[in-house]
Tab-separated table of C-alpha atoms in Angstrom:
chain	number	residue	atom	x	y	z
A	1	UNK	CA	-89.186	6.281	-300.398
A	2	UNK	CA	-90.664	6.203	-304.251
A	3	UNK	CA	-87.326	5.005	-305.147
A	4	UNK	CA	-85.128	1.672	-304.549
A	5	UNK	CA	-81.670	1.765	-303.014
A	6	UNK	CA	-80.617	-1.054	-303.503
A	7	UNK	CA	-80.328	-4.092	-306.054
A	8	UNK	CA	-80.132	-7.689	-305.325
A	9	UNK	CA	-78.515	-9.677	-308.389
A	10	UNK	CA	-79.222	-13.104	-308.219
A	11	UNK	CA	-76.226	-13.786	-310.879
A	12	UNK	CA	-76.832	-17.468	-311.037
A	13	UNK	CA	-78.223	-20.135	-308.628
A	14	UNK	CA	-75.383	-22.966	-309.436
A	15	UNK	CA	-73.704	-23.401	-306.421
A	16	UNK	CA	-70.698	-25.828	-305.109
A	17	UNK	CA	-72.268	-25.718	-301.785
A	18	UNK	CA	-75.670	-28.122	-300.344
A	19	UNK	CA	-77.090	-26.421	-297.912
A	20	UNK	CA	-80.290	-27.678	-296.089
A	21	UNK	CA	-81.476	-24.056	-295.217
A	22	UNK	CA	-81.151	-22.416	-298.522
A	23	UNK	CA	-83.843	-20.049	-299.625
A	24	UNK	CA	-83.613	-20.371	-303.732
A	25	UNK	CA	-86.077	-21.646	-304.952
A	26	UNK	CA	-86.744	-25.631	-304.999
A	27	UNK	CA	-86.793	-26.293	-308.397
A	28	UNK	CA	-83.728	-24.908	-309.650
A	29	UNK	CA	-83.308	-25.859	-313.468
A	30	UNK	CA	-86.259	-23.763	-313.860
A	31	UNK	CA	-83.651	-20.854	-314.107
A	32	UNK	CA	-81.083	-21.804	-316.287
A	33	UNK	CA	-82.097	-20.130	-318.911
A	34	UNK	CA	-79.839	-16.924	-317.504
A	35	UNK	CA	-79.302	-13.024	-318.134
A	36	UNK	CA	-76.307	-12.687	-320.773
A	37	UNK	CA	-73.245	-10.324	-319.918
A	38	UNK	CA	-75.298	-7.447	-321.543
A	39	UNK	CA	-78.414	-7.960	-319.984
A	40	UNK	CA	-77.018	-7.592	-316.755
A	41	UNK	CA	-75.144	-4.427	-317.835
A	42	UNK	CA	-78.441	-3.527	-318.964
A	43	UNK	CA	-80.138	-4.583	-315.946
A	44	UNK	CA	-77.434	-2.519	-313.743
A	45	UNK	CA	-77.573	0.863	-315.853
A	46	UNK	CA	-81.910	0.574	-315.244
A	47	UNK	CA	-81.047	0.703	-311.835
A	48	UNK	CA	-78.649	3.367	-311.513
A	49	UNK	CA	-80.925	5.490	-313.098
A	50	UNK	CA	-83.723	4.425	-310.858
A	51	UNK	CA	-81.966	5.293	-308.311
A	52	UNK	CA	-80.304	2.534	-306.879
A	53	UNK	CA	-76.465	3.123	-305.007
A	54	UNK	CA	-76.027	-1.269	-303.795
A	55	UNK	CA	-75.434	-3.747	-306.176
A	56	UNK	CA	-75.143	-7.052	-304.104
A	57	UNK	CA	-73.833	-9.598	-306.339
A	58	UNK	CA	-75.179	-13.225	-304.669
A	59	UNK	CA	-76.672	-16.236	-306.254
A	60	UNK	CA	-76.242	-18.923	-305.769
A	61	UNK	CA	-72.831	-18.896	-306.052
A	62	UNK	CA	-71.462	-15.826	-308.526
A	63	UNK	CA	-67.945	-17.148	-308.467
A	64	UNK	CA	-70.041	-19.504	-310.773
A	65	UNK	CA	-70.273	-16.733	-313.698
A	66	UNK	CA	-67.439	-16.410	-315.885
A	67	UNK	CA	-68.228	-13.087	-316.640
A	68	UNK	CA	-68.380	-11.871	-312.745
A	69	UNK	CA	-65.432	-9.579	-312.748
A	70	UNK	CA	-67.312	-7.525	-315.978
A	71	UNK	CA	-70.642	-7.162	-314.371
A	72	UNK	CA	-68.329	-5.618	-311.144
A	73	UNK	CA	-66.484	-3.737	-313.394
A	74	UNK	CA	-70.051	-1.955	-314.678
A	75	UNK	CA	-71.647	-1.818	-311.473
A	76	UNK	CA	-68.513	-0.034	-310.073
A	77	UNK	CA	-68.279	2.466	-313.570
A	78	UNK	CA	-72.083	3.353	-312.442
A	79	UNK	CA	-71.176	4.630	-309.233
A	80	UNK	CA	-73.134	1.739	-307.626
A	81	UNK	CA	-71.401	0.756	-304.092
A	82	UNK	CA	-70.885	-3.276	-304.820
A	83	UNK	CA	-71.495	-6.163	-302.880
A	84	UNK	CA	-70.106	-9.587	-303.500
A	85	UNK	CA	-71.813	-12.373	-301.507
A	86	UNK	CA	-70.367	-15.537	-301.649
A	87	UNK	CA	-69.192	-18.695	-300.338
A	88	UNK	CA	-66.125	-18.254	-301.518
A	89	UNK	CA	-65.292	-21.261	-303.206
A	90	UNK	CA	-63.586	-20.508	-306.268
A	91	UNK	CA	-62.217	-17.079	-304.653
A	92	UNK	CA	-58.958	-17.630	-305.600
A	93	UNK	CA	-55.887	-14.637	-305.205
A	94	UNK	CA	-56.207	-13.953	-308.803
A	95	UNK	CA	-60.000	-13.933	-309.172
A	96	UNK	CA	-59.495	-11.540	-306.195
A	97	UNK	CA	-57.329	-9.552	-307.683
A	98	UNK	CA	-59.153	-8.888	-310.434
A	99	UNK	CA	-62.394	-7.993	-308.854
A	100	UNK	CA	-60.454	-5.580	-306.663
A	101	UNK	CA	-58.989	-3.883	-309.855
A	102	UNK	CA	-62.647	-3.696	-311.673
A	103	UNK	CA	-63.392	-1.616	-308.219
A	104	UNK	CA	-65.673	-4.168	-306.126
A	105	UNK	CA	-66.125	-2.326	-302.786
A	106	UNK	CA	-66.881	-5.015	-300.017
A	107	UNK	CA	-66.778	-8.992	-299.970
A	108	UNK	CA	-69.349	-10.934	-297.563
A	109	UNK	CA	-68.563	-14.426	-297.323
A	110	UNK	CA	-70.307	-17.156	-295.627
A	111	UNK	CA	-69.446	-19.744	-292.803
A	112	UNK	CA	-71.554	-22.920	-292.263
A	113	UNK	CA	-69.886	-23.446	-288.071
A	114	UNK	CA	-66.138	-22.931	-286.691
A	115	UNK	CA	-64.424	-26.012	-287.383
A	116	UNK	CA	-64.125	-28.140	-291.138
A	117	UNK	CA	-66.086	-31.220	-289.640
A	118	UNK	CA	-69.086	-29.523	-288.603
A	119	UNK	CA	-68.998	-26.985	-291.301
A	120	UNK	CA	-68.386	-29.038	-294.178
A	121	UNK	CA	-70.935	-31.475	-293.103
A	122	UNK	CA	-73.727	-28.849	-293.205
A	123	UNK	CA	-71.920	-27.023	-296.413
A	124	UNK	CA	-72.766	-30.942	-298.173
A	125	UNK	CA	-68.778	-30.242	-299.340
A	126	UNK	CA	-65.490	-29.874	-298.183
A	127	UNK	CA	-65.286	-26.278	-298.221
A	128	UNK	CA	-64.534	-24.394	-294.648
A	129	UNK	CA	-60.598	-24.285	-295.166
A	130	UNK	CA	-61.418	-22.689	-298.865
A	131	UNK	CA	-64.026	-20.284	-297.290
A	132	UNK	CA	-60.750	-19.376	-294.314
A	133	UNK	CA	-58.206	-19.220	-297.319
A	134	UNK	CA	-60.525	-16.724	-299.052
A	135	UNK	CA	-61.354	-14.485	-295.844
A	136	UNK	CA	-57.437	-13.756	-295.406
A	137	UNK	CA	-56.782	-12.590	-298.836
A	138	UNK	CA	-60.066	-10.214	-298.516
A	139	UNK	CA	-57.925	-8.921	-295.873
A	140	UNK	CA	-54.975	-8.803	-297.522
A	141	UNK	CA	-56.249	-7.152	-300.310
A	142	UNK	CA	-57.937	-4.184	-298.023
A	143	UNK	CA	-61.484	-5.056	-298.313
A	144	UNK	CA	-64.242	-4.533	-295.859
A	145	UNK	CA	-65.410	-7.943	-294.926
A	146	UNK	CA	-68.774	-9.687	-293.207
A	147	UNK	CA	-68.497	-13.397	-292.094
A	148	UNK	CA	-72.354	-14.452	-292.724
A	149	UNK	CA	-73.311	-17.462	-290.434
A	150	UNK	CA	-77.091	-18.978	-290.951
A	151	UNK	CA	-78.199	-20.671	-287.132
A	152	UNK	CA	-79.914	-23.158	-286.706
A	153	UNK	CA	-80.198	-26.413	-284.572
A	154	UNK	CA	-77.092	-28.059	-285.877
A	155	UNK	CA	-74.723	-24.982	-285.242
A	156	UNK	CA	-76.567	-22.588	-282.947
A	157	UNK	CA	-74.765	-24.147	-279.597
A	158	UNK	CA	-71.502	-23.134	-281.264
A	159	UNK	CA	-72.149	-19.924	-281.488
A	160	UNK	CA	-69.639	-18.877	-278.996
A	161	UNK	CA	-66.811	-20.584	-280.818
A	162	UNK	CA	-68.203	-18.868	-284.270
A	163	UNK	CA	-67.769	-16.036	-283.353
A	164	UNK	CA	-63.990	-16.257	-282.383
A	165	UNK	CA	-63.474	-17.901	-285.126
A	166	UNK	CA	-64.887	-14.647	-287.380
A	167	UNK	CA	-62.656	-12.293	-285.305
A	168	UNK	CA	-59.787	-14.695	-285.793
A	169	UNK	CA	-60.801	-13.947	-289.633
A	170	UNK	CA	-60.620	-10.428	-288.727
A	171	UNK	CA	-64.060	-9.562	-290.293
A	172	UNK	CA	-65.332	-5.963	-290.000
A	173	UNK	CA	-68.848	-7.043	-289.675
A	174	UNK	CA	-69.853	-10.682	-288.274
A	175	UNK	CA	-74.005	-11.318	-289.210
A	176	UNK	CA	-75.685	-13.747	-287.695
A	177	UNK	CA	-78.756	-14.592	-289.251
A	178	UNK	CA	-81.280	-17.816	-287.878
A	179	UNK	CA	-82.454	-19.588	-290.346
A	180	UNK	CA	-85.930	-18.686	-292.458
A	181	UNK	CA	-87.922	-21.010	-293.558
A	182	UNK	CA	-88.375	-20.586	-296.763
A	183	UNK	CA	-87.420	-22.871	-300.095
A	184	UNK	CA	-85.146	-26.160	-298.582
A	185	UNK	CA	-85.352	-24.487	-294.757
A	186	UNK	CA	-89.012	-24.648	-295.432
A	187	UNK	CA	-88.293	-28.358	-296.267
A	188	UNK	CA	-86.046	-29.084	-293.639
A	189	UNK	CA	-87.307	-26.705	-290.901
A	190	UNK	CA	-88.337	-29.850	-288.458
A	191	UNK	CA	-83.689	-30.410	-288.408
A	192	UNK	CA	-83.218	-26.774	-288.557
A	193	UNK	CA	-85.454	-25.153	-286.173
A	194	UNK	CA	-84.071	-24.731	-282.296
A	195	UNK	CA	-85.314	-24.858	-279.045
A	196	UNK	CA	-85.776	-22.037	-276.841
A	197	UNK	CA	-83.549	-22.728	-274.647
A	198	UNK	CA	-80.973	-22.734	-277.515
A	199	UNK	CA	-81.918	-19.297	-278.543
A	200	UNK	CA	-81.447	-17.787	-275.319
A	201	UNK	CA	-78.726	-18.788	-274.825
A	202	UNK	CA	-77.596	-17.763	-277.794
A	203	UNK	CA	-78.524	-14.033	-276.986
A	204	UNK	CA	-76.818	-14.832	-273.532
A	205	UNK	CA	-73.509	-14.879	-275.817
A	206	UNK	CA	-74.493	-12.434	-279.008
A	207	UNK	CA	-75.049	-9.636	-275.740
A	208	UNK	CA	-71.385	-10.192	-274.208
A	209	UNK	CA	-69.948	-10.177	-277.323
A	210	UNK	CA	-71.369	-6.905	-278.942
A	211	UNK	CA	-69.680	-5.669	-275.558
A	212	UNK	CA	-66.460	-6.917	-275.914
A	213	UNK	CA	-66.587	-6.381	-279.892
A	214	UNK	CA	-67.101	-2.601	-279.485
A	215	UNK	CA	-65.540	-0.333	-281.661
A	216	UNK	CA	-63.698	-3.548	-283.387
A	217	UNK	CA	-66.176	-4.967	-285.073
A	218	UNK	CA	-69.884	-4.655	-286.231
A	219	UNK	CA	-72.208	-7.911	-284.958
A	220	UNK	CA	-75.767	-8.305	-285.801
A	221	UNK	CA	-78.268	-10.769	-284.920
A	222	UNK	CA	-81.285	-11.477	-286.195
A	223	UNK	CA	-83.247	-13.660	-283.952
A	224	UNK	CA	-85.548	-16.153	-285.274
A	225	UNK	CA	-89.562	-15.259	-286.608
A	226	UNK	CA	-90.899	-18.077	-284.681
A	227	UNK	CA	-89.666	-16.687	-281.435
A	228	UNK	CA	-91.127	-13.507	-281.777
A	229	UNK	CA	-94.536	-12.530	-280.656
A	230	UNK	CA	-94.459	-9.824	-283.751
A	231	UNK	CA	-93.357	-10.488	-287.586
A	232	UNK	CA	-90.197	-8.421	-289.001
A	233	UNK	CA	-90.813	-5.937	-291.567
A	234	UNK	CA	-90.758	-7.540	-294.780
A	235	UNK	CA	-87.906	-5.982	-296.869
A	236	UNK	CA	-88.587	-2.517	-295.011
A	237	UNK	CA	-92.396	-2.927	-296.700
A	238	UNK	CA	-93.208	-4.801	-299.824
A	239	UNK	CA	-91.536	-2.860	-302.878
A	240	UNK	CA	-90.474	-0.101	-300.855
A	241	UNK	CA	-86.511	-0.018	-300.345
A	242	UNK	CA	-85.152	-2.440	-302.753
A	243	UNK	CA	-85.722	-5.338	-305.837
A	244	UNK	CA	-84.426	-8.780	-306.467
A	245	UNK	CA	-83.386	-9.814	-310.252
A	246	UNK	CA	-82.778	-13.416	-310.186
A	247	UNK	CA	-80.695	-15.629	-313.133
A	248	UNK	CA	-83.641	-15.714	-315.651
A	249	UNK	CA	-84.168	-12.147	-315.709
A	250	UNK	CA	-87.149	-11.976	-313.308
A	251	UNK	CA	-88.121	-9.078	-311.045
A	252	UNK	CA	-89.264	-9.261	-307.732
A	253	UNK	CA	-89.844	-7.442	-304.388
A	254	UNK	CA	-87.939	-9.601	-302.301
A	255	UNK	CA	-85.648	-13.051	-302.978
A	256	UNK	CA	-88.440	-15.181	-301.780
A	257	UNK	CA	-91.460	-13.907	-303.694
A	258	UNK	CA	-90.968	-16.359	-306.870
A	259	UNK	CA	-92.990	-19.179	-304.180
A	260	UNK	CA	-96.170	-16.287	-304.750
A	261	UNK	CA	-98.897	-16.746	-307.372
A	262	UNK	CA	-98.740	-13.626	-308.808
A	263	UNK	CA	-98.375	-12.302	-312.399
A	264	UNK	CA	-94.297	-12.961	-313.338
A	265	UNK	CA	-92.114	-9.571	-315.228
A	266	UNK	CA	-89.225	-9.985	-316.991
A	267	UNK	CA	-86.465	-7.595	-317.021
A	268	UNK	CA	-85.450	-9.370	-320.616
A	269	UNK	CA	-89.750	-7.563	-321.271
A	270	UNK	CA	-89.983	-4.630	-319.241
A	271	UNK	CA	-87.786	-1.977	-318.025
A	272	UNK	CA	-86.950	-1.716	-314.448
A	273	UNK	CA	-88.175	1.978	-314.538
A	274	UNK	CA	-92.438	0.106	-315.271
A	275	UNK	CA	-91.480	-2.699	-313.472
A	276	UNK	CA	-91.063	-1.021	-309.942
A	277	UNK	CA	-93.822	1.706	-310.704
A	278	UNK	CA	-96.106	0.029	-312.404
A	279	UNK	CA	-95.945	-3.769	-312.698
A	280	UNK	CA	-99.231	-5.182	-310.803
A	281	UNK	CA	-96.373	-7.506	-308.792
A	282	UNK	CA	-94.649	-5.029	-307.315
A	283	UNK	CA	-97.977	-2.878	-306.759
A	284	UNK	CA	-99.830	-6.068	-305.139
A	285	UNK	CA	-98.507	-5.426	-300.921
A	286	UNK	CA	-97.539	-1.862	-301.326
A	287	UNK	CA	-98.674	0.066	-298.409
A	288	UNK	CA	-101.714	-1.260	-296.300
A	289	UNK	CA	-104.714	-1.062	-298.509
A	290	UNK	CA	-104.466	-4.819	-299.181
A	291	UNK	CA	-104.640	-5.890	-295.474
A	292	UNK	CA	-107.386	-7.753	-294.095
A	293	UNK	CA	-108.032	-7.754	-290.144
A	294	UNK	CA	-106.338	-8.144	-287.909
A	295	UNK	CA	-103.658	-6.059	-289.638
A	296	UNK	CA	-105.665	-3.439	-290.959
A	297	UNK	CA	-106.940	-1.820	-287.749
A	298	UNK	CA	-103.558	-2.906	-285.460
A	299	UNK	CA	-101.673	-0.325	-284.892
A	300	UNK	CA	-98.155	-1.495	-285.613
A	301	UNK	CA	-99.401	-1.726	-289.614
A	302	UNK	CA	-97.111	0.688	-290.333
A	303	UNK	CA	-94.432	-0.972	-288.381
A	304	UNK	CA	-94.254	-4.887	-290.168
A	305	UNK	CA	-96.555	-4.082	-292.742
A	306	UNK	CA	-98.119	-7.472	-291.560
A	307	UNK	CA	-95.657	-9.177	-291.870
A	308	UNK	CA	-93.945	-11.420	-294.525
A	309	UNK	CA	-96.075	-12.174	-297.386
A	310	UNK	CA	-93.611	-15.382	-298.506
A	311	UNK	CA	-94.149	-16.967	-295.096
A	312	UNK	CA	-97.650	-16.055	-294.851
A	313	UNK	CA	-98.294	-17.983	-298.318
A	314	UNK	CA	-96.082	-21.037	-297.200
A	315	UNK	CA	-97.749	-21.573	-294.277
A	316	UNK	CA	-101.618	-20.550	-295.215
A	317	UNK	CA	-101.576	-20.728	-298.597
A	318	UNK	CA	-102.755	-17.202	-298.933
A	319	UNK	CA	-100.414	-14.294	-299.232
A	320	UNK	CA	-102.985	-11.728	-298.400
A	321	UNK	CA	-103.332	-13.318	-294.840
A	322	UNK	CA	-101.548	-11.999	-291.866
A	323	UNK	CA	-97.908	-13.668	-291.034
A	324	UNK	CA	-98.676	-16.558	-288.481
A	325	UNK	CA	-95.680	-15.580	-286.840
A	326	UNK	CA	-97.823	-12.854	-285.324
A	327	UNK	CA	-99.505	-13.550	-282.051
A	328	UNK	CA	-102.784	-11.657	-283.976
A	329	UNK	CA	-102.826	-14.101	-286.496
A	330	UNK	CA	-105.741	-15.908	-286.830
A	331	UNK	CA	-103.347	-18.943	-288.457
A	332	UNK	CA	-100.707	-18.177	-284.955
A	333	UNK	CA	-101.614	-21.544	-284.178
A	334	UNK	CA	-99.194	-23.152	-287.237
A	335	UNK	CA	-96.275	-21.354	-285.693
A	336	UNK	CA	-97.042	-22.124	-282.220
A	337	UNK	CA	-97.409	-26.028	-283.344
A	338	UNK	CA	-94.067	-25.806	-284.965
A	339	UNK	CA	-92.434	-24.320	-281.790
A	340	UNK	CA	-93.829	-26.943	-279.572
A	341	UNK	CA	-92.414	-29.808	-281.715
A	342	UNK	CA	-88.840	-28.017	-281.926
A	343	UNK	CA	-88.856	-27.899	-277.971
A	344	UNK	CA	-90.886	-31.160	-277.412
A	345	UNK	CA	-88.524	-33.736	-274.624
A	346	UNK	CA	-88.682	-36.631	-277.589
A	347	UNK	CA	-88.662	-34.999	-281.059
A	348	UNK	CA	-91.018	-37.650	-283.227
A	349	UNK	CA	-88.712	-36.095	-286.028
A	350	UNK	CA	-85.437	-37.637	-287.028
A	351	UNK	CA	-82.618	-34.638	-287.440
A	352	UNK	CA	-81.781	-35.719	-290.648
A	353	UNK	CA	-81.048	-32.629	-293.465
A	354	UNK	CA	-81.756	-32.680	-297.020
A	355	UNK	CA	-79.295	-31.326	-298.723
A	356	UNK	CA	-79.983	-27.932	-301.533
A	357	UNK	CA	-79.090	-30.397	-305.069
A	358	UNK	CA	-77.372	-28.748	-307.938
A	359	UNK	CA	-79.751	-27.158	-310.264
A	360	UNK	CA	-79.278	-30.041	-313.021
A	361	UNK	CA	-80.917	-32.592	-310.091
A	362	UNK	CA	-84.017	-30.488	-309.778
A	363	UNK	CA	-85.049	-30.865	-313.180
C-alpha cells in the first residue's frame, strides 16, 4: 500500500486511570501543549484525503477532551469509520448519546480483570463498576463493542473468568492483548511479565473459548513477543498501513516511536500529505534497505520486517538493530535473560507495580 488506512488520534494523554503497563510515553507533561478543536478537524480532513477510512479516537483518555463529541462529529461528516477507545470513565448516558448522534460507529472499552478488587487495584482507581455501567449502555444504544483486556502476571490466571465476564457484557469482539513493554510496561516489565507456564495455559483457555464463542463473538489473542521465537510485524511494516498523531500535534509511524531518536514533524508544520511521503521519519524503516544482518539476507524480511524498531531501541539502544525478540538476534540473549527471571522458582524481584502518574506528576 502507498497509502494509510487508518489514523490513530492520540486526543490527549490525561487519563483517570494508573496503569503500570501503559505505553504513553514516560514523561507526560511534555505533551500538554495539545492540538486545538480545529487542528484536529484539520488533522482529520489531511487524512481523509490521504486516504485514510479509521479514525480511532484513544489517548489517554478522550472522554478527557471537552470537545470529543465535535472531532466525532467531523470524522463521521468525512466518511471516516470511527473508533472510540476508552476506559470509559466519564462515559456517561448523555455523553453517549451524543456521540451516537454526531455518528461514532464502534466503542472499544477497556477492562483491567473480572472483578472491582482486582481490577481497580491494577486500574490505580476505583473504576471497574464505571467501565460495566458504560459497556451496557454501548449496548443499549446499538453499538458494536470490544472489551480490551492487557495480560499480564497479575491478571493472566484469570483469564478464564475474563472472559465470561466480557460475554456477560455482551461484547461483539473480546481482545486480548499481553502486555508490551514499552513506556511504564518497559518500567515495570519485571511485575508484569508471566511465566510460561502461565501463558500456556492461557492458550489452553483462549483455544476452548474461540470454540464455544463461534459465530457469537469475535476473540483475539495476541500472545506475548518474548514467547515467540520470531518478532510480530511492526504495524504491518514501518509507515506502511497506518500513522499515529499524538496530543501535541506530532506524527509518527506507530504509538511507540516518540522513545526513537529521530528527526520530530509536526502536523501544526507539515501537512500529513509530506509528512507520510516525504518526512525522513516516516522514510527511516520503510521497506528493507535499512536492515543490517541477520535480517537482511533471512528470508522472513518481508514477513516482520525485522521486527519492532521501538523494542529493538529499548532494549539495544539502536533502532537499526534486529528485534531481540528474534531467535536471530545477535542481542536474543536480553530477551532470553528476561524470560529466565520471569520463570525463575524465587523471583529476586519484588511484584510491586508502579503506577502510570497523571501528566502534571511527570513534569
Amino acid at each position: 500500500m502507498t497509502r494509510p488506512f487508518g489514523l490513530l488520534a492520540e486526543l490527549t494523554y490525561a487519563c483517570p486511570l494508573h496503569c503500570p503497563y501503559c505505553s504513553n510515553p514516560l514523561r507526560l507533561a511534555d505533551y500538554g501543549d495539545e492540538l486545538t478543536t480545529a487542528e484536529w478537524r484539520r488533522v482529520l480532513t489531511e487524512a481523509r484525503e490521504l486516504g485514510v477510512v479509521q479514525a480511532h479516537l484513544s489517548g489517554g483518555e478522550p472522554l478527557q477532551r471537552r470537545d470529543l463529541v465535535e472531532i466525532a462529529r467531523t470524522a463521521a461528516e468525512l466518511g471516516l469509520y470511527t473508533n472510540l477507545i476508552t476506559s470509559a470513565i466519564g462515559l456517561s448516558p448523555r455523553r453517549a448519546e451524543q456521540l451516537r448522534a454526531a455518528g461514532l460507529d464502534h466503542v472499544q472499552i477497556s477492562v483491567q480483570a473480572h472483578e472491582a478488587a482486582l481490577s481497580d487495584r491494577i486500574a490505580g482507581t476505583p473504576s471497574f463498576e464505571r467501565k460495566a455501567a458504560a459497556a451496557r449502555t454501548v449496548k443499549d444504544l446499538g453499538w458494536p463493542l470490544t472489551v480490551n483486556v492487557v495480560l499480564h502476571r497479575q491478571n493472566i490466571d484469570r483469564i478464564a473468568d475474563i472472559i465470561a465476564l466480557v460475554e456477560r457484557l455482551g461484547a461483539d469482539r473480546i481482545e486480548l492483548a499481553n502486555t508490551q513493554y514499552y513506556g511504564w510496561a518497559l518500567h515495570n516489565r519485571a511485575a508484569l511479565l508471566p511465566s510460561r507456564t502461565q501463558v500456556e495455559r492461557a492458550e489452553q483457555v483462549v483455544r476452548a473459548a474461540r470454540k464455544r464463542l463461534e459465530g457469537r463473538a469475535e476473540l483475539t489473542y495476541i500472545l506475548p513477543d518474548y514467547y515467540l521465537d520470531f518478532p510480530k510485524p511492526c504495524m504491518g511494516g514501518w509507515g506502511k498501513l497506518q500513522l499515529t498523531v499524538v496530543p501535541n500535534g506530532d506524527a509518527l509511524p506507530c504509538p511507540a516511536a516518540h522513545t526513537l531518536p529521530l528527526p520530530r514533524v509536526n502536523v501544526r508544520e507539515k501537512s500529513l500529505a509530506w509528512i507520510w511521503a516525504e518526512s525522513p521519519l516516516f522514510q527511516r524503516f520503510r521497506g528493507t534497505g535499512w536492515m543490517p544482518e541477520p535480517c537482511r539476507g533471512c528470508p522472513r524480511r518481508e514477513i516482520d520486517f525485522g521486527g519492532c524498531r521501538c523494542q529493538a531501541f529499548l532494549l539495544t539502544g539502536d533502532a537499526a538493530r534486529t528485534d531481540p525478540v528474534c531467535i536471530l538476534s545477535p542481542d536474543h540473549e536480553i530477551v532470553a535473560e528476561a524470560v529466565r527471571v520471569a520463570n525463575a522458582e524465587t523471583r529476586p524481584v519484588a511484584e510491586v507495580l508502579a503506577p502510570r502518574p497523571h501528566p502534571r506528576d511527570t513534569r
